[in-house]
Short mmCIF file of C-alpha atoms in Angstrom, two decimals:
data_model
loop_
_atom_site.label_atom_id
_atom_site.label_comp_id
_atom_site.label_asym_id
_atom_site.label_seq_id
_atom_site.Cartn_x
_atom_site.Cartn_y
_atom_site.Cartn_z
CA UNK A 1 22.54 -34.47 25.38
CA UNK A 2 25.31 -31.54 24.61
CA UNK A 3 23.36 -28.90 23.10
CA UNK A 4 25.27 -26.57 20.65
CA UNK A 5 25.04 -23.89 18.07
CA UNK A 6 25.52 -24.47 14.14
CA UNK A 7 26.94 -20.89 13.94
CA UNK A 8 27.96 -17.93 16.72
CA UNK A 9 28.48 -14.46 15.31
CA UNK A 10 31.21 -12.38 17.10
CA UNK A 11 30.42 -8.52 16.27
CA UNK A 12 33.95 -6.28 16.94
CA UNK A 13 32.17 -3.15 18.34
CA UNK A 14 35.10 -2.22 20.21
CA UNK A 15 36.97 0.43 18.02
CA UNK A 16 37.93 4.29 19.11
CA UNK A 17 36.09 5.72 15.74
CA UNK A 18 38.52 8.37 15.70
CA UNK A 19 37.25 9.72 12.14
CA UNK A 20 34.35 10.45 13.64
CA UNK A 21 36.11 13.26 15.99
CA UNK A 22 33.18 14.84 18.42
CA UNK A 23 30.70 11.98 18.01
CA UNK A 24 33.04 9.25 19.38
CA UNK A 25 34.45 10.91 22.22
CA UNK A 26 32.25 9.66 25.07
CA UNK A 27 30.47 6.73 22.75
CA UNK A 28 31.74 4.07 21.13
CA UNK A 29 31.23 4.23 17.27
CA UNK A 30 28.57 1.40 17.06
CA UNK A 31 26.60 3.33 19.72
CA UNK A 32 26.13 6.63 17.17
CA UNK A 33 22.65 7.20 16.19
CA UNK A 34 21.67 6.75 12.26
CA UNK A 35 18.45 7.59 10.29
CA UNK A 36 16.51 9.28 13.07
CA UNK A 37 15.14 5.68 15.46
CA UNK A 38 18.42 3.48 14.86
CA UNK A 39 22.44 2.72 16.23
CA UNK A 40 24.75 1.53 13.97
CA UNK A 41 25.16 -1.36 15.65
CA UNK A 42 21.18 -2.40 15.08
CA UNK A 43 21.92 -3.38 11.47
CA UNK A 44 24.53 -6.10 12.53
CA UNK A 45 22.16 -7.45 15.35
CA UNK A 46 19.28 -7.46 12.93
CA UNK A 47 20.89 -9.05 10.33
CA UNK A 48 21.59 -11.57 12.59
CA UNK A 49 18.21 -12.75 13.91
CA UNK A 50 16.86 -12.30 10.64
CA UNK A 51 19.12 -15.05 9.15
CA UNK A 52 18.49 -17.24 12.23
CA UNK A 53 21.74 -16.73 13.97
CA UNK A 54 20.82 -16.59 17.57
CA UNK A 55 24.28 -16.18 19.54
CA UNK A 56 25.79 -13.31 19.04
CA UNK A 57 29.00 -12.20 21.36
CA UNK A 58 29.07 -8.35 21.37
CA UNK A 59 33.15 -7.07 21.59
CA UNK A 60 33.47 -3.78 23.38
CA UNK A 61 36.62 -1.98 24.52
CA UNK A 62 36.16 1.79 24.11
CA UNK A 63 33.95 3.78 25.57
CA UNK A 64 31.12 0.83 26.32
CA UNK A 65 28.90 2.23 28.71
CA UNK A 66 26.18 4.06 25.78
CA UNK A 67 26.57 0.54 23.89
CA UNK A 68 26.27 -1.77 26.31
CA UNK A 69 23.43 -0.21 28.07
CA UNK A 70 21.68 -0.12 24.60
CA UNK A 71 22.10 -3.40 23.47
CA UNK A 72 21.01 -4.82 27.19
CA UNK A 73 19.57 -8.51 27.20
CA UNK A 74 19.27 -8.29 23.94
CA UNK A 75 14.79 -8.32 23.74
CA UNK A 76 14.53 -5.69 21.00
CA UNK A 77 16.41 -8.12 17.97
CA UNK A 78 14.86 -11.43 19.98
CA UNK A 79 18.13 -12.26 21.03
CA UNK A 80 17.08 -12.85 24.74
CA UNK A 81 17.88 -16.38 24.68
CA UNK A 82 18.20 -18.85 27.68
CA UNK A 83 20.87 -20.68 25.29
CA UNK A 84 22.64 -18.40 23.10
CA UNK A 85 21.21 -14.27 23.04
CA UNK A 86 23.97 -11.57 22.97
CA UNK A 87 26.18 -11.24 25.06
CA UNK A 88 28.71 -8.21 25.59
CA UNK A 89 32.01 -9.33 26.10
CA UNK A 90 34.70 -6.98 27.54
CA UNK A 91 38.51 -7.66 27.83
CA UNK A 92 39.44 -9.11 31.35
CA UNK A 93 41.61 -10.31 33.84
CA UNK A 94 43.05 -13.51 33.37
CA UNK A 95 44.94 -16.05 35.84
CA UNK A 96 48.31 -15.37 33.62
CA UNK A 97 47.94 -12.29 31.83
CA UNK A 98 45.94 -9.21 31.66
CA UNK A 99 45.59 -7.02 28.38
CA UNK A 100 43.34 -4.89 25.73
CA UNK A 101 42.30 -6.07 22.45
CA UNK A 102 45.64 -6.00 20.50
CA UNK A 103 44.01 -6.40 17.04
CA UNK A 104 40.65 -7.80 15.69
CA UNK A 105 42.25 -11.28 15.71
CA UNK A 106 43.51 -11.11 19.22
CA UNK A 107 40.06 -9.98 20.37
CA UNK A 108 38.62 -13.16 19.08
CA UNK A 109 41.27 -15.46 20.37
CA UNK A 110 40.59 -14.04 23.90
CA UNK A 111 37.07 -15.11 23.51
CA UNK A 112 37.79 -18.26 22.10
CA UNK A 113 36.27 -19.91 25.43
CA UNK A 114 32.96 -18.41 24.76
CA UNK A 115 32.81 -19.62 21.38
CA UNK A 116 33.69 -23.69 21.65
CA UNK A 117 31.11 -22.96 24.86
CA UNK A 118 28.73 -23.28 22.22
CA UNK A 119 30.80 -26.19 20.35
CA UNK A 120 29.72 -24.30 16.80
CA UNK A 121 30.97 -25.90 13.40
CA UNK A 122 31.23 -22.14 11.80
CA UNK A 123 31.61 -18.52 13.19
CA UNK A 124 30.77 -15.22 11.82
CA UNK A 125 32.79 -12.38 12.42
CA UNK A 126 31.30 -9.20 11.79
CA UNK A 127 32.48 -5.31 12.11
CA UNK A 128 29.81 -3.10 14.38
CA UNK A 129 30.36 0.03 12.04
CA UNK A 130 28.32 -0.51 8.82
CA UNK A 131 25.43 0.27 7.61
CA UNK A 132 23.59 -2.32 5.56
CA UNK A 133 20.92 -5.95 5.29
CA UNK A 134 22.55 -9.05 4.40
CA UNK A 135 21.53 -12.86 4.89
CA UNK A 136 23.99 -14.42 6.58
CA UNK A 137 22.16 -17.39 5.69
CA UNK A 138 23.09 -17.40 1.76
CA UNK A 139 26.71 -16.61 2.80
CA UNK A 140 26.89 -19.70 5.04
CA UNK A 141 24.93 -21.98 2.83
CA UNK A 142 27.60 -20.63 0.07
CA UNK A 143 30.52 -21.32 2.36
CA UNK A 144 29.44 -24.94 3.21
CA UNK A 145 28.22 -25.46 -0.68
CA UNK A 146 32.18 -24.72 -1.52
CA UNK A 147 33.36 -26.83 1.49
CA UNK A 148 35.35 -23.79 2.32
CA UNK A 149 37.45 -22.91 5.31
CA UNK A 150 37.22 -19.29 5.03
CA UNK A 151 34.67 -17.09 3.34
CA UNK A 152 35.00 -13.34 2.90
CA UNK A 153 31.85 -11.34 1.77
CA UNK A 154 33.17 -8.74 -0.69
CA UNK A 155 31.56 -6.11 -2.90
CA UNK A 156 33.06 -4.04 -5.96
CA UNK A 157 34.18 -0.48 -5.50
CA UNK A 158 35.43 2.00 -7.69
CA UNK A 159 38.86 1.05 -8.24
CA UNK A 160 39.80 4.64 -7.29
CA UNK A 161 38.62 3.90 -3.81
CA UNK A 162 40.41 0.16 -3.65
CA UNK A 163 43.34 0.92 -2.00
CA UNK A 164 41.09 2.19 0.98
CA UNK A 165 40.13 -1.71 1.30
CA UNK A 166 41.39 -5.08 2.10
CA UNK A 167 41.68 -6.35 -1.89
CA UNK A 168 40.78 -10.24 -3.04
CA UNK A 169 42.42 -11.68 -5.95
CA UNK A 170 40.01 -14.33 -7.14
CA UNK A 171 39.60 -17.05 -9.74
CA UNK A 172 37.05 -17.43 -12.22
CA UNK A 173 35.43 -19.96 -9.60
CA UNK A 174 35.52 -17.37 -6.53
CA UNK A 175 38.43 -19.19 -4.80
CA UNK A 176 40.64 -16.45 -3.32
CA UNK A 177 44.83 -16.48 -4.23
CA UNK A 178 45.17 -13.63 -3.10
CA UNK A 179 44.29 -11.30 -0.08
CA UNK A 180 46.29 -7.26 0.05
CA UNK A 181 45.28 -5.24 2.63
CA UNK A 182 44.90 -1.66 1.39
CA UNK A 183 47.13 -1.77 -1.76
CA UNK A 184 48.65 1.30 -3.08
CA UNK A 185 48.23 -0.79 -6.45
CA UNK A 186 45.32 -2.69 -6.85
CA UNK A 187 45.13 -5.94 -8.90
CA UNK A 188 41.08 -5.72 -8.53
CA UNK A 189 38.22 -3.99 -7.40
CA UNK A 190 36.71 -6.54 -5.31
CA UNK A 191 37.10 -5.27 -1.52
CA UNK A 192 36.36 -7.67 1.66
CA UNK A 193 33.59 -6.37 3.77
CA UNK A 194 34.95 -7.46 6.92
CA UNK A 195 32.65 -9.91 7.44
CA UNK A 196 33.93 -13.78 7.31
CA UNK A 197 32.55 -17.23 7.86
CA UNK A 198 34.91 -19.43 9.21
CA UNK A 199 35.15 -23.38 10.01
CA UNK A 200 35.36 -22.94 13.22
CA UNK A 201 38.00 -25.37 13.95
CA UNK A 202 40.24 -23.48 11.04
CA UNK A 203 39.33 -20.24 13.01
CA UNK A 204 40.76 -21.77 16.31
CA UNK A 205 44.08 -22.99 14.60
CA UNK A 206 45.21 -20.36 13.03
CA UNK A 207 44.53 -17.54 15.96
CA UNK A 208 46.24 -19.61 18.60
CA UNK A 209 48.98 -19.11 15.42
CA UNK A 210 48.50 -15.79 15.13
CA UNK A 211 48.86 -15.17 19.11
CA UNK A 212 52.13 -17.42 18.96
CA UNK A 213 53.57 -14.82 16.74
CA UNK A 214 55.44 -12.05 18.65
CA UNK A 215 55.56 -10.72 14.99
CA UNK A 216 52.00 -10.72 14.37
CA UNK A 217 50.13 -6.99 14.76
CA UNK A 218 47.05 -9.57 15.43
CA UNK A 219 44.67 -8.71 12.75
CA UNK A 220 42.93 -10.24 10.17
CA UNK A 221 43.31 -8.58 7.55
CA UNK A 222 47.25 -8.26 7.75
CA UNK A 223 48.12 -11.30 9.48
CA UNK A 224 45.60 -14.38 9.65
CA UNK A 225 43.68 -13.91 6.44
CA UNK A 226 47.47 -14.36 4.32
CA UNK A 227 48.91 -16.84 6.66
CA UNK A 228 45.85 -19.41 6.09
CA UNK A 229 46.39 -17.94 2.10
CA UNK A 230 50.00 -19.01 2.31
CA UNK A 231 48.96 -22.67 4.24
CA UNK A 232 46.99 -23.27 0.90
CA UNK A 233 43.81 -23.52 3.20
CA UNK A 234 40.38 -23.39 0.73
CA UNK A 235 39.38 -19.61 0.99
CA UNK A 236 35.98 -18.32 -1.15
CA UNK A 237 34.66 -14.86 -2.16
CA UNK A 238 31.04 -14.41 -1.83
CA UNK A 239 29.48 -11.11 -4.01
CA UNK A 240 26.95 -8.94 -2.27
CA UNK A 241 25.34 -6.65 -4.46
CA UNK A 242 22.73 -4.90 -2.02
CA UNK A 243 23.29 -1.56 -0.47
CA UNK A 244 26.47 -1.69 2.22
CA UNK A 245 28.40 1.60 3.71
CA UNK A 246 31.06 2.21 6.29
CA UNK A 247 29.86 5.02 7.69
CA UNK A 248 33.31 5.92 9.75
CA UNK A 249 33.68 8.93 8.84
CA UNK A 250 31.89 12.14 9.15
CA UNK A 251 30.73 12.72 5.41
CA UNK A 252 30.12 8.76 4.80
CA UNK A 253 28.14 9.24 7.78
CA UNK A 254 25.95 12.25 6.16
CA UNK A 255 26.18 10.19 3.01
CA UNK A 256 24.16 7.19 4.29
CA UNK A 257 21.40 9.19 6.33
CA UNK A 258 20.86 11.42 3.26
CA UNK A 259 20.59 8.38 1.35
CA UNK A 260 17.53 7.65 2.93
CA UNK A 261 16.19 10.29 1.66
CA UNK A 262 16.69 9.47 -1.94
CA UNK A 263 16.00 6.44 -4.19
CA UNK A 264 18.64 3.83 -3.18
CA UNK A 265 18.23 0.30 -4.56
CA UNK A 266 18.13 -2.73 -1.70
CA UNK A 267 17.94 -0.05 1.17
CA UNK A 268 14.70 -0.19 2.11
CA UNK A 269 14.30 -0.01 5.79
CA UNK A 270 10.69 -0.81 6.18
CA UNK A 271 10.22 -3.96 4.92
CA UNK A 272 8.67 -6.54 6.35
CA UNK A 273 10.77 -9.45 5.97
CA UNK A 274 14.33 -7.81 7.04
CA UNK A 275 12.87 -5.98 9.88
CA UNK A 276 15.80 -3.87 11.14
CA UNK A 277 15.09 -3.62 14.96
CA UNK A 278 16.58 -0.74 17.55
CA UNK A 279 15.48 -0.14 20.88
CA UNK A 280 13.29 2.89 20.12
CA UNK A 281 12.47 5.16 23.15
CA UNK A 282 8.92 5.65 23.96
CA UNK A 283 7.87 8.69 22.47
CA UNK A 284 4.14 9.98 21.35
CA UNK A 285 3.81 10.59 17.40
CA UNK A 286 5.34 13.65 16.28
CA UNK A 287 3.42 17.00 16.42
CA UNK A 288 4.42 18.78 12.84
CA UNK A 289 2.77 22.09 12.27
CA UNK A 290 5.66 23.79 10.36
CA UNK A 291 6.79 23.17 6.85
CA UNK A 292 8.38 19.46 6.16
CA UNK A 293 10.54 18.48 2.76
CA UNK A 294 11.78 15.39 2.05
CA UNK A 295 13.03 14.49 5.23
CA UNK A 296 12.55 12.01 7.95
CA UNK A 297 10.54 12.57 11.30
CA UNK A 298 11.05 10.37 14.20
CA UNK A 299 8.36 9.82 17.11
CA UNK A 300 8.08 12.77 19.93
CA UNK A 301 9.35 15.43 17.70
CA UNK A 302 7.23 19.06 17.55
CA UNK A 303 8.28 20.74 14.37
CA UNK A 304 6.80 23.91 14.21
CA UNK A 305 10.09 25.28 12.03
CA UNK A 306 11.54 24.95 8.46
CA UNK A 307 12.75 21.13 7.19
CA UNK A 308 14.43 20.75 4.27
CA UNK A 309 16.03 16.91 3.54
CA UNK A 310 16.78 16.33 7.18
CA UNK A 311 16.81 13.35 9.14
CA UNK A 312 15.33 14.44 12.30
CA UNK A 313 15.79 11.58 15.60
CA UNK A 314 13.39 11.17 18.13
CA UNK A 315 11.72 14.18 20.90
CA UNK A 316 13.56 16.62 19.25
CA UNK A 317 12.05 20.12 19.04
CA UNK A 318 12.44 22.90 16.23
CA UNK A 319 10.71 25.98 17.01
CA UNK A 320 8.59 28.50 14.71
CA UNK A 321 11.16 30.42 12.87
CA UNK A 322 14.19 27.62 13.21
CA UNK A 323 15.35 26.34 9.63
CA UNK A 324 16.94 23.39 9.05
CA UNK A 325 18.68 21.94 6.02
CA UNK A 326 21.05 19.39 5.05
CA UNK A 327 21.06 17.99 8.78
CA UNK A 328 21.01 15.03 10.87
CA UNK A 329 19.84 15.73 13.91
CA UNK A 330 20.61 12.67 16.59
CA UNK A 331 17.62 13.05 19.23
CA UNK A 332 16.48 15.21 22.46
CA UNK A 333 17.82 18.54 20.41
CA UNK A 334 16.25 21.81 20.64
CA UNK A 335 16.43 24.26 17.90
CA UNK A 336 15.04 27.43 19.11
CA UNK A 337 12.94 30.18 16.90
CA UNK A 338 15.39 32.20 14.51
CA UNK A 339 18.29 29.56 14.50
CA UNK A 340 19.25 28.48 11.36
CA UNK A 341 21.15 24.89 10.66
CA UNK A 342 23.00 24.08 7.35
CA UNK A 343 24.56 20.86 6.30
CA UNK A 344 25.46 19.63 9.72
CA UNK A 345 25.69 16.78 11.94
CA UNK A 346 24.56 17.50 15.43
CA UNK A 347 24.89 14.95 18.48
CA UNK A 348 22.01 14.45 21.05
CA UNK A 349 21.30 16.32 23.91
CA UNK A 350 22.32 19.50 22.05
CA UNK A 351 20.26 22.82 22.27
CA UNK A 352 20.30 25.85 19.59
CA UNK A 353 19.58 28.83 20.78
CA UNK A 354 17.68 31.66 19.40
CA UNK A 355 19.22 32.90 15.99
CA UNK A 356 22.44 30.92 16.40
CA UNK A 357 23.33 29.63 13.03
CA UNK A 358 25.65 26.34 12.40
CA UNK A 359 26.84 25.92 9.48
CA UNK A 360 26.73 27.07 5.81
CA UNK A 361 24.35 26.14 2.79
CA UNK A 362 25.39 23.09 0.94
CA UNK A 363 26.68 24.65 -2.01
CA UNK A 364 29.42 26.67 -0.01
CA UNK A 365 29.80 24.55 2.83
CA UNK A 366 31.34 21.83 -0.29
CA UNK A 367 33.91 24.19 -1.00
CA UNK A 368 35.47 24.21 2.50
CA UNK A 369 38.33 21.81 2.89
CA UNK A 370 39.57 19.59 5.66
CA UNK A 371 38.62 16.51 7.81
CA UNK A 372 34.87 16.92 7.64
CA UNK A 373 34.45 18.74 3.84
CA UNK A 374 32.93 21.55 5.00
CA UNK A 375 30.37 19.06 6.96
CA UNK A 376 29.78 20.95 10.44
CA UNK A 377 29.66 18.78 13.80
CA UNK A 378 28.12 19.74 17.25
CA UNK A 379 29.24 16.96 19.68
CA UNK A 380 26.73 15.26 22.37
CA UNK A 381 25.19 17.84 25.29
CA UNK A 382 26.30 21.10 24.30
CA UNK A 383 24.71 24.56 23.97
CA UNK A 384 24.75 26.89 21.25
CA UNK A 385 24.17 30.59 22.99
CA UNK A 386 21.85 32.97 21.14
CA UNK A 387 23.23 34.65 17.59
CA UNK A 388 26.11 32.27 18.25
CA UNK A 389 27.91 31.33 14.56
CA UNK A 390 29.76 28.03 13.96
CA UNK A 391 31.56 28.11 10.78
CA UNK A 392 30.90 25.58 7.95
CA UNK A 393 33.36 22.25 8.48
CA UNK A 394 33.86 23.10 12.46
CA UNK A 395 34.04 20.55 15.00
CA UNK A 396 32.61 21.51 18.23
CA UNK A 397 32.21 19.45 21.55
CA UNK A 398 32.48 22.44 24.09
CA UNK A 399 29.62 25.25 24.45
CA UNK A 400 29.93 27.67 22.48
CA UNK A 401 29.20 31.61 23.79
CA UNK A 402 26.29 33.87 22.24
CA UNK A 403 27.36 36.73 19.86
CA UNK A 404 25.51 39.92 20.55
#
């Protein structure tokens, strides 16, 4: 008997994550850490486990080697299958042509072998860059409720922000007529999440299409989403209302930590029934004999400094005298006595040396202009030297020299 999956996600994790200057350079954007014990990529994975999807194919391209070591067999989000699990697929060499992911459409025709491997009715493509917990289940039960051949989760933004997003146009009924991929106008407010549910035989169709199409720039949102529009194909919204960011850039990125901090409706982390999973390091429960406010402690840290709403990752180590505010702080960081930190970002593997500071205070740091909005960055392995100063909205990913 041919076995086969009802659904197979296909998670694009293969993007530069150029916005995210010093933090992407050696690490692919889905790889980043997030709210002290997680990747961004965990959310994705979880959500798809927890909604009983089971075969998962993992798209890298840029900088894998972090990511794909991470995400392993997949054990941590119980996606260690003998049929199905995660499974990280890489552009390759083929008999007839050899080539990078041109577009997120081309990157899913190129795996279109693994998919019908599984011989699934529907597939799930999701993005490996936001931060949220959805049931994939509703969605598809939605999508095969409207009989539909192409169902884009959406959510309303302000409609300020629209022309940032791929727009739907939708009827009273949630049928789509129309799909504009970052509008200078908007019609609406309703903005595609980048995740679809496709027939999967609709999918196949219109990317071999798509690839026919010297035309084509290969992606979804520009090129296959309008042409199955413009076939008259049946295409359906479906509203999430729960708690969703794209964290690629650096101050969405602050935004979403810090918002763990706070009171934030659907974003609750610890429950129970949405478990979000990550492949924690094993670390002994944090030693905290300094002073701790509002912020978030991972295992194997010794805080013996100043915390003030921080999300703090795992073994890292802030020394009597250190103060820290405003910060994420990735994992394996050292913060050494005197040093003070203000709104900032810092990468793993980073050490702070004795009364270095990095950064500004909040309030000032807001008034700074430019790519990061006065949000400073310390990229992955670097030192700090001793009474060192990095200025508010810098973005370092070289060592930077003491001061006297």
């Amino acid at each position: 008997m041919l076995r086969k999956k009802e659904c197979v996600a296909m998670l694009l994790a293969g993007g530069q994550g150029s916005r995210l200057y010093a933090l992407t350079s050696n690490i692919a954007k889905p790889a980043v850490s997030f709210g002290a014990k997680y990747r961004i990529i965990d959310f994705p994975l979880s959500n798809c486990i927890n909604s009983g999807i089971d075969t998962v194919g993992v798209l890298t391209q840029y900088q894998p080697l972090v990511l794909n070591e991470y995400v392993g067999n997949g054990q941590p989000w119980d996606l260690d299958r003998t049929f199905g699990g995660v499974h990280i697929l890489s552009p390759y060499e083929a008999k007839t042509d050899t080539s990078w992911y041109k577009g997120t459409a081309n990157a899913i025709y190129q795996n279109i072998r693994f998919m019908k491997m599984y011989d699934p009715e529907y597939v799930l493509i999701l993005s490996g860059d936001h931060i949220y917990k959805m049931d994939y289940d509703k969605m598809l039960a939605a999508h095969k409720e409207a009989k539909a051949d192409c169902t884009i989760a959406c959510m309303e933004v302000p409609l300020k922000e629209a022309s940032r997003f791929g727009i739907l146009n939708t009827n009273p009924d949630g049928t789509i007529y129309e799909f504009e991929e970052k509008p200078a106008n908007p019609k609406s407010n309703l903005a595609s999440m980048g995740i679809y549910i496709f027939t999967a035989s609709k999918l196949f169709k219109y990317l071999e299409l798509d690839e026919a199409d010297p035309a084509s720039e290969k992606d979804f949102g520009k090129n296959v989403l309008p042409a199955m529009l413009k076939a008259g194909e049946k295409m359906f919204s479906y509203r999430f209302e729960g708690y969703w960011k794209d964290v690629g850039t650096i101050s969405s990125l602050l935004e979403a930590n810090m918002d763990l901090l706070g009171v934030v409706p659907n974003f609750e982390l610890r429950d129970e029934k949405r478990v979000i999973h990550s492949r924690s390091p094993l670390a002994p429960p944090a030693f905290v004999e300094g002073e701790v406010l509002n912020s978030i402690i991972a295992t194997g840290c010794e805080i013996e400094g100043k915390i003030v709403n921080s999300v703090i990752g795992t073994n890292c180590v802030i020394e009597k005298g250190a103060e820290v505010n405003d910060c994420v702080l990735m994992g394996d960081i050292v913060v050494k006595k005197g040093a003070k930190l203000n709104y900032a970002i810092i990468d793993e593997e980073v050490t702070v040396c004795e009364n270095a500071a990095v950064g500004s205070v909040k309030s000032e740091a807001c008034k700074v202009e430019g790519k990061t909005n006065g949000i400073t960055v310390l990229g992955r392995g670097i030192t700090v030297g001793k009474n060192a100063k990095v200025a508010a909205g810098d973005i370092v990913d070289k060592n930077v020299l003491g001061g006297k």
